[in-house]
Amino acid sequence: MKKILVTAIGSFSADIVIKKLHQNGYFVVGTDIYPREWVVDAQNVDKFYRIPKASEAEEYIRRLLEICYENEIDFLFPLTDPEIDILNVHRDRFSQLSVQICMSDYETINICRNKRRIMDFLRPANACTLIGSYDSKRMKSTAVSYPIVCKLVNGRSSQGLKIFDDSKSFFEFYDRIDPETYLFQPYITGNIITVDVVRDRSNNCYAVARRELIRTLNGAGISVQIFRDHALEKICKQIADLLNVVGCVNFEFIEANDGKQYFLECNPRFSAGVEFSVLAGYDFVTNHLKCFKNEEIETNADIKEHYILRKYEEYITV
């Protein structure tokens, strides 16, 4: 039986990932930074380990390697950005154990995890509508339109995001930070659209879009509307091709009041709401794995356009 290690199983995407891997007959090992009693899905994996935070880089990698060796792991599914960042640097240490890390290639991850770099990368191709960015080094000599949004270039889940309505408050903030660590853009209001996208190495690609109607403060949708937009799906395929995406990622757009859909970012992992897309009719988990087994993904699905809601439930673990 093939064995898969899934990290951060306390995260939103873990539930459907574990379910689908079990349905496909895999032995699932799960990890998290919290103890078993605190993590609902720790009760649903075949084996659970508590591990250090990804920020404790060397200890984190050492422990994961031990777990992979002890359990003869075949595939590794990282579910959060900090883990992807550190695993991207240490790929060779896992390949020495014949462990396939299921995420896009090194350069793709580096581009996607830097908000300024991905904008600069996509702009010449004119594949999607982008929000203009201010020169971070010349903000005091640039005519700025307010409100202005400030995003950490390597931030995640709205981490470090700031919005300012006037120059006084903005420059008080600007003078306290390293401007190079932030992306500065005009603030656009509208609906957030998340598109789950999977692409294999044969350039097959599939996308499912949703409007995020209610979100948590860190950007996870809890009430969404699944919809079909063939033009948007085509744009997502073009972006995925340009970035050389392999496996499942998610693109975020903002749909402005005038109907324009502005590209915001690519998260090179399962979205927090990937289960919405699975419920809508496309199995992103199974097809993600196919990308790393050198198999072609499914490119046809009967996607249902409807509203899907998420609720919280109580579990007793001890």
Tab-separated table of C-alpha atoms in Angstrom:
chain	number	residue	atom	x	y	z
A	1	MET	CA	0.000	0.000	0.000
A	2	LYS	CA	1.322	3.435	-0.977
A	3	LYS	CA	1.801	5.883	1.892
A	4	ILE	CA	1.194	9.630	1.865
A	5	LEU	CA	2.247	12.185	4.454
A	6	VAL	CA	-0.136	15.135	4.826
A	7	THR	CA	1.111	18.116	6.838
A	8	ALA	CA	-0.860	20.730	8.808
A	9	ILE	CA	-3.936	18.541	9.166
A	10	GLY	CA	-5.557	21.143	11.385
A	11	SER	CA	-5.971	23.377	8.311
A	12	PHE	CA	-9.235	23.827	6.378
A	13	SER	CA	-8.243	21.725	3.359
A	14	ALA	CA	-7.113	18.691	5.374
A	15	ASP	CA	-10.530	17.081	5.789
A	16	ILE	CA	-11.247	16.515	2.083
A	17	VAL	CA	-7.604	15.654	1.350
A	18	ILE	CA	-7.608	12.857	3.931
A	19	LYS	CA	-11.030	11.567	2.832
A	20	LYS	CA	-10.084	11.386	-0.846
A	21	LEU	CA	-6.708	9.750	-0.190
A	22	HIS	CA	-8.406	7.080	1.916
A	23	GLN	CA	-11.005	6.544	-0.820
A	24	ASN	CA	-8.123	5.941	-3.217
A	25	GLY	CA	-6.680	3.288	-0.906
A	26	TYR	CA	-3.697	5.176	0.535
A	27	PHE	CA	-2.259	4.888	4.028
A	28	VAL	CA	-2.313	8.446	5.351
A	29	VAL	CA	0.169	9.796	7.889
A	30	GLY	CA	-0.747	13.212	9.295
A	31	THR	CA	1.284	15.878	11.081
A	32	ASP	CA	0.469	19.091	12.900
A	33	ILE	CA	2.095	21.482	15.367
A	34	TYR	CA	-0.624	20.808	17.948
A	35	PRO	CA	-1.188	17.643	20.022
A	36	ARG	CA	-3.505	14.903	18.759
A	37	GLU	CA	-6.254	15.819	21.220
A	38	TRP	CA	-6.512	19.325	19.748
A	39	VAL	CA	-6.814	18.332	16.074
A	40	VAL	CA	-10.012	16.699	14.822
A	41	ASP	CA	-8.440	15.160	11.721
A	42	ALA	CA	-5.692	13.609	13.835
A	43	GLN	CA	-8.393	11.054	14.671
A	44	ASN	CA	-8.988	10.346	10.967
A	45	VAL	CA	-5.464	9.587	9.723
A	46	ASP	CA	-3.826	6.170	10.002
A	47	LYS	CA	-0.924	7.595	11.982
A	48	PHE	CA	-0.334	10.997	13.570
A	49	TYR	CA	2.781	12.910	14.624
A	50	ARG	CA	3.178	16.243	16.349
A	51	ILE	CA	6.018	18.187	14.741
A	52	PRO	CA	7.772	21.564	15.187
A	53	LYS	CA	6.630	24.712	13.401
A	54	ALA	CA	7.986	25.288	9.891
A	55	SER	CA	9.626	28.467	11.231
A	56	GLU	CA	11.950	26.152	13.201
A	57	ALA	CA	13.320	25.166	9.822
A	58	GLU	CA	16.076	22.663	10.539
A	59	GLU	CA	14.203	20.841	13.298
A	60	TYR	CA	11.050	20.796	11.169
A	61	ILE	CA	12.858	19.244	8.191
A	62	ARG	CA	14.753	16.786	10.373
A	63	ARG	CA	11.552	15.525	11.964
A	64	LEU	CA	9.720	15.203	8.659
A	65	LEU	CA	12.615	13.220	7.204
A	66	GLU	CA	12.517	10.892	10.208
A	67	ILE	CA	8.789	10.336	9.735
A	68	CYS	CA	9.213	9.707	6.003
A	69	TYR	CA	11.990	7.194	6.624
A	70	GLU	CA	10.171	5.419	9.467
A	71	ASN	CA	6.953	5.054	7.457
A	72	GLU	CA	8.441	4.572	3.974
A	73	ILE	CA	6.468	7.544	2.669
A	74	ASP	CA	5.942	7.763	-1.097
A	75	PHE	CA	4.289	11.185	-1.438
A	76	LEU	CA	4.215	14.323	0.719
A	77	PHE	CA	1.290	16.781	0.598
A	78	PRO	CA	2.169	20.143	2.244
A	79	LEU	CA	-0.967	22.176	3.004
A	80	THR	CA	0.338	25.568	4.199
A	81	ASP	CA	2.546	28.286	2.735
A	82	PRO	CA	5.296	28.296	5.411
A	83	GLU	CA	5.796	24.569	4.905
A	84	ILE	CA	5.892	24.946	1.136
A	85	ASP	CA	8.506	27.690	1.473
A	86	ILE	CA	10.869	25.572	3.557
A	87	LEU	CA	10.236	22.325	1.652
A	88	ASN	CA	11.002	24.126	-1.594
A	89	VAL	CA	14.537	24.748	-0.330
A	90	HIS	CA	15.091	21.181	0.894
A	91	ARG	CA	13.628	19.115	-1.958
A	92	ASP	CA	16.831	17.149	-2.512
A	93	ARG	CA	16.844	15.795	1.051
A	94	PHE	CA	13.458	14.181	0.461
A	95	SER	CA	14.292	12.932	-3.020
A	96	GLN	CA	17.195	11.019	-1.442
A	97	LEU	CA	14.526	9.023	0.414
A	98	SER	CA	12.490	8.655	-2.825
A	99	VAL	CA	9.775	10.909	-1.377
A	100	GLN	CA	7.880	12.926	-3.994
A	101	ILE	CA	6.858	16.346	-2.637
A	102	CYS	CA	3.565	17.126	-4.347
A	103	MET	CA	3.879	20.785	-5.269
A	104	SER	CA	4.995	22.826	-8.266
A	105	ASP	CA	8.629	23.144	-9.300
A	106	TYR	CA	11.201	25.261	-7.472
A	107	GLU	CA	11.046	28.393	-9.628
A	108	THR	CA	7.250	28.342	-9.864
A	109	ILE	CA	7.004	28.325	-6.062
A	110	ASN	CA	9.478	31.192	-5.777
A	111	ILE	CA	7.488	33.331	-8.208
A	112	CYS	CA	4.100	32.539	-6.701
A	113	ARG	CA	5.196	33.206	-3.120
A	114	ASN	CA	6.297	36.771	-3.922
A	115	LYS	CA	3.424	39.119	-4.747
A	116	ARG	CA	5.631	41.681	-6.477
A	117	ARG	CA	7.513	39.107	-8.487
A	118	ILE	CA	4.401	37.365	-9.806
A	119	MET	CA	2.944	40.692	-10.942
A	120	ASP	CA	6.178	41.553	-12.762
A	121	PHE	CA	6.262	38.054	-14.267
A	122	LEU	CA	2.704	38.126	-15.614
A	123	ARG	CA	2.554	41.731	-16.799
A	124	PRO	CA	4.470	41.324	-20.123
A	125	ALA	CA	2.283	38.382	-21.169
A	126	ASN	CA	-0.935	40.424	-20.838
A	127	ALA	CA	-2.788	37.210	-19.956
A	128	CYS	CA	-4.968	38.776	-17.264
A	129	THR	CA	-5.968	42.147	-15.846
A	130	LEU	CA	-3.533	43.251	-13.145
A	131	ILE	CA	-3.759	46.008	-10.554
A	132	GLY	CA	-1.050	48.611	-11.043
A	133	SER	CA	1.645	48.848	-8.385
A	134	TYR	CA	3.502	51.862	-7.033
A	135	ASP	CA	7.305	51.971	-6.918
A	136	SER	CA	7.988	51.099	-3.290
A	137	LYS	CA	11.195	53.171	-3.238
A	138	ARG	CA	9.582	56.356	-4.567
A	139	MET	CA	6.342	56.609	-2.635
A	140	LYS	CA	7.148	60.084	-1.271
A	141	SER	CA	7.629	61.505	-4.758
A	142	THR	CA	4.698	59.670	-6.359
A	143	ALA	CA	1.124	60.853	-6.751
A	144	VAL	CA	-0.841	58.315	-4.732
A	145	SER	CA	-4.573	57.702	-5.037
A	146	TYR	CA	-6.297	56.761	-1.797
A	147	PRO	CA	-7.355	54.359	-0.436
A	148	ILE	CA	-4.118	52.428	-0.822
A	149	VAL	CA	-3.563	48.781	0.096
A	150	CYS	CA	-0.230	47.519	1.441
A	151	LYS	CA	0.563	43.787	1.243
A	152	LEU	CA	3.600	41.895	2.471
A	153	VAL	CA	5.265	40.524	-0.652
A	154	ASN	CA	5.563	37.092	0.981
A	155	GLY	CA	2.482	37.366	3.175
A	156	ARG	CA	-0.275	34.771	3.475
A	157	SER	CA	-3.890	34.715	4.639
A	158	SER	CA	-4.089	38.537	4.695
A	159	GLN	CA	-1.046	38.592	7.001
A	160	GLY	CA	0.276	42.131	7.338
A	161	LEU	CA	-2.333	43.626	4.997
A	162	LYS	CA	-3.011	47.315	5.637
A	163	ILE	CA	-5.441	49.766	4.020
A	164	PHE	CA	-5.001	53.531	4.384
A	165	ASP	CA	-7.448	56.289	3.433
A	166	ASP	CA	-5.110	59.266	3.710
A	167	SER	CA	-1.486	60.243	3.261
A	168	LYS	CA	-0.852	61.095	6.931
A	169	SER	CA	-1.647	57.628	8.277
A	170	PHE	CA	0.002	55.935	5.301
A	171	PHE	CA	3.329	57.725	5.633
A	172	GLU	CA	3.392	57.185	9.396
A	173	PHE	CA	3.268	53.487	8.538
A	174	TYR	CA	5.643	53.779	5.568
A	175	ASP	CA	8.354	55.412	7.680
A	176	ARG	CA	8.355	52.479	10.116
A	177	ILE	CA	8.807	49.656	7.597
A	178	ASP	CA	11.210	48.398	4.966
A	179	PRO	CA	9.279	49.408	1.810
A	180	GLU	CA	10.849	46.591	-0.199
A	181	THR	CA	8.955	44.048	1.921
A	182	TYR	CA	5.592	45.488	0.820
A	183	LEU	CA	3.585	45.801	-2.381
A	184	PHE	CA	1.643	49.083	-2.647
A	185	GLN	CA	-1.457	49.213	-4.857
A	186	PRO	CA	-4.667	51.211	-5.327
A	187	TYR	CA	-7.446	49.679	-3.249
A	188	ILE	CA	-10.239	48.126	-5.331
A	189	THR	CA	-13.542	47.088	-3.790
A	190	GLY	CA	-15.492	44.103	-5.028
A	191	ASN	CA	-16.110	40.385	-4.606
A	192	ILE	CA	-13.244	37.975	-4.062
A	193	ILE	CA	-13.171	35.116	-6.564
A	194	THR	CA	-11.113	32.025	-5.799
A	195	VAL	CA	-10.367	29.585	-8.602
A	196	ASP	CA	-9.073	26.102	-7.834
A	197	VAL	CA	-6.778	25.096	-10.690
A	198	VAL	CA	-4.974	21.826	-11.420
A	199	ARG	CA	-2.492	21.299	-14.257
A	200	ASP	CA	-0.394	18.293	-15.247
A	201	ARG	CA	2.926	18.108	-17.094
A	202	SER	CA	1.103	17.387	-20.368
A	203	ASN	CA	-0.488	20.869	-20.161
A	204	ASN	CA	-3.951	19.551	-19.311
A	205	CYS	CA	-5.683	21.982	-16.984
A	206	TYR	CA	-9.002	22.288	-15.173
A	207	ALA	CA	-10.467	25.157	-13.144
A	208	VAL	CA	-13.478	25.684	-10.870
A	209	ALA	CA	-14.382	29.226	-9.755
A	210	ARG	CA	-16.334	30.487	-6.749
A	211	ARG	CA	-17.350	33.848	-5.330
A	212	GLU	CA	-16.470	34.048	-1.657
A	213	LEU	CA	-19.517	35.660	-0.083
A	214	ILE	CA	-18.512	35.361	3.578
A	215	ARG	CA	-14.875	34.906	4.610
A	216	THR	CA	-12.994	34.568	7.864
A	217	LEU	CA	-10.597	37.362	8.821
A	218	ASN	CA	-7.678	35.359	7.400
A	219	GLY	CA	-9.407	34.905	4.046
A	220	ALA	CA	-11.038	31.458	4.189
A	221	GLY	CA	-14.455	31.299	2.545
A	222	ILE	CA	-17.334	29.913	4.599
A	223	SER	CA	-20.221	30.823	2.251
A	224	VAL	CA	-19.504	30.621	-1.471
A	225	GLN	CA	-21.182	30.582	-4.860
A	226	ILE	CA	-19.853	28.116	-7.438
A	227	PHE	CA	-20.182	29.514	-10.976
A	228	ARG	CA	-19.016	28.832	-14.510
A	229	ASP	CA	-17.160	31.541	-16.435
A	230	HIS	CA	-15.445	30.073	-19.474
A	231	ALA	CA	-13.468	33.264	-20.176
A	232	LEU	CA	-12.111	33.285	-16.608
A	233	GLU	CA	-11.329	29.560	-16.777
A	234	LYS	CA	-9.372	30.173	-20.005
A	235	ILE	CA	-7.431	32.999	-18.322
A	236	CYS	CA	-6.573	30.669	-15.431
A	237	LYS	CA	-5.238	28.062	-17.863
A	238	GLN	CA	-3.069	30.712	-19.540
A	239	ILE	CA	-1.690	31.833	-16.169
A	240	ALA	CA	-1.053	28.224	-15.113
A	241	ASP	CA	0.816	27.591	-18.360
A	242	LEU	CA	2.936	30.729	-17.948
A	243	LEU	CA	3.835	29.805	-14.383
A	244	ASN	CA	4.391	26.136	-15.303
A	245	VAL	CA	2.064	25.068	-12.503
A	246	VAL	CA	2.105	21.363	-11.656
A	247	GLY	CA	-0.638	20.017	-9.397
A	248	CYS	CA	-3.346	21.963	-7.613
A	249	VAL	CA	-3.039	25.685	-6.834
A	250	ASN	CA	-5.547	28.468	-6.357
A	251	PHE	CA	-5.769	31.872	-8.013
A	252	GLU	CA	-7.490	34.823	-6.375
A	253	PHE	CA	-9.170	37.639	-8.279
A	254	ILE	CA	-11.197	40.647	-7.216
A	255	GLU	CA	-14.321	41.331	-9.258
A	256	ALA	CA	-14.713	45.111	-9.267
A	257	ASN	CA	-18.027	46.949	-9.444
A	258	ASP	CA	-17.503	47.537	-13.172
A	259	GLY	CA	-17.246	43.765	-13.773
A	260	LYS	CA	-13.488	43.652	-14.367
A	261	GLN	CA	-11.729	40.689	-12.767
A	262	TYR	CA	-8.290	41.687	-11.453
A	263	PHE	CA	-5.745	38.973	-10.690
A	264	LEU	CA	-4.483	39.170	-7.098
A	265	GLU	CA	-2.261	36.172	-6.393
A	266	CYS	CA	-1.502	32.492	-6.798
A	267	ASN	CA	-1.331	30.292	-3.707
A	268	PRO	CA	0.718	27.222	-4.731
A	269	ARG	CA	-1.288	24.750	-2.620
A	270	PHE	CA	-4.839	23.564	-2.035
A	271	SER	CA	-7.144	26.450	-1.198
A	272	ALA	CA	-8.837	26.481	2.190
A	273	GLY	CA	-12.097	25.893	0.299
A	274	VAL	CA	-10.984	23.174	-2.109
A	275	GLU	CA	-13.731	20.961	-0.670
A	276	PHE	CA	-16.277	23.358	-2.186
A	277	SER	CA	-14.896	22.563	-5.642
A	278	VAL	CA	-14.903	18.830	-4.926
A	279	LEU	CA	-18.567	19.046	-3.846
A	280	ALA	CA	-19.289	20.998	-7.032
A	281	GLY	CA	-18.135	18.043	-9.123
A	282	TYR	CA	-14.347	17.937	-9.637
A	283	ASP	CA	-11.962	15.820	-7.551
A	284	PHE	CA	-8.967	18.128	-7.146
A	285	VAL	CA	-7.265	15.875	-4.590
A	286	THR	CA	-7.133	12.756	-6.768
A	287	ASN	CA	-6.149	14.767	-9.829
A	288	HIS	CA	-3.459	16.604	-7.871
A	289	LEU	CA	-1.892	13.256	-7.036
A	290	LYS	CA	-2.114	12.161	-10.682
A	291	CYS	CA	0.169	15.073	-11.599
A	292	PHE	CA	2.966	13.540	-9.498
A	293	LYS	CA	2.362	9.992	-10.701
A	294	ASN	CA	2.942	11.144	-14.293
A	295	GLU	CA	-0.719	10.527	-15.149
A	296	GLU	CA	-3.012	12.852	-17.064
A	297	ILE	CA	-5.745	14.632	-15.134
A	298	GLU	CA	-9.448	14.554	-15.936
A	299	THR	CA	-10.503	17.469	-18.132
A	300	ASN	CA	-14.263	16.967	-18.132
A	301	ALA	CA	-16.639	17.332	-15.202
A	302	ASP	CA	-20.278	18.157	-14.589
A	303	ILE	CA	-19.847	21.243	-12.408
A	304	LYS	CA	-22.929	22.257	-10.448
A	305	GLU	CA	-23.516	25.995	-10.068
A	306	HIS	CA	-24.862	26.532	-6.588
A	307	TYR	CA	-24.237	27.975	-3.134
A	308	ILE	CA	-22.186	25.943	-0.654
A	309	LEU	CA	-21.874	26.799	3.026
A	310	ARG	CA	-19.473	25.658	5.726
A	311	LYS	CA	-20.283	25.299	9.421
A	312	TYR	CA	-18.330	24.333	12.504
A	313	GLU	CA	-19.060	21.184	14.484
A	314	GLU	CA	-18.067	19.981	17.927
A	315	TYR	CA	-15.985	16.832	18.426
A	316	ILE	CA	-14.879	15.000	21.551
A	317	THR	CA	-11.356	13.642	21.088
A	318	VAL	CA	-10.649	12.280	24.573
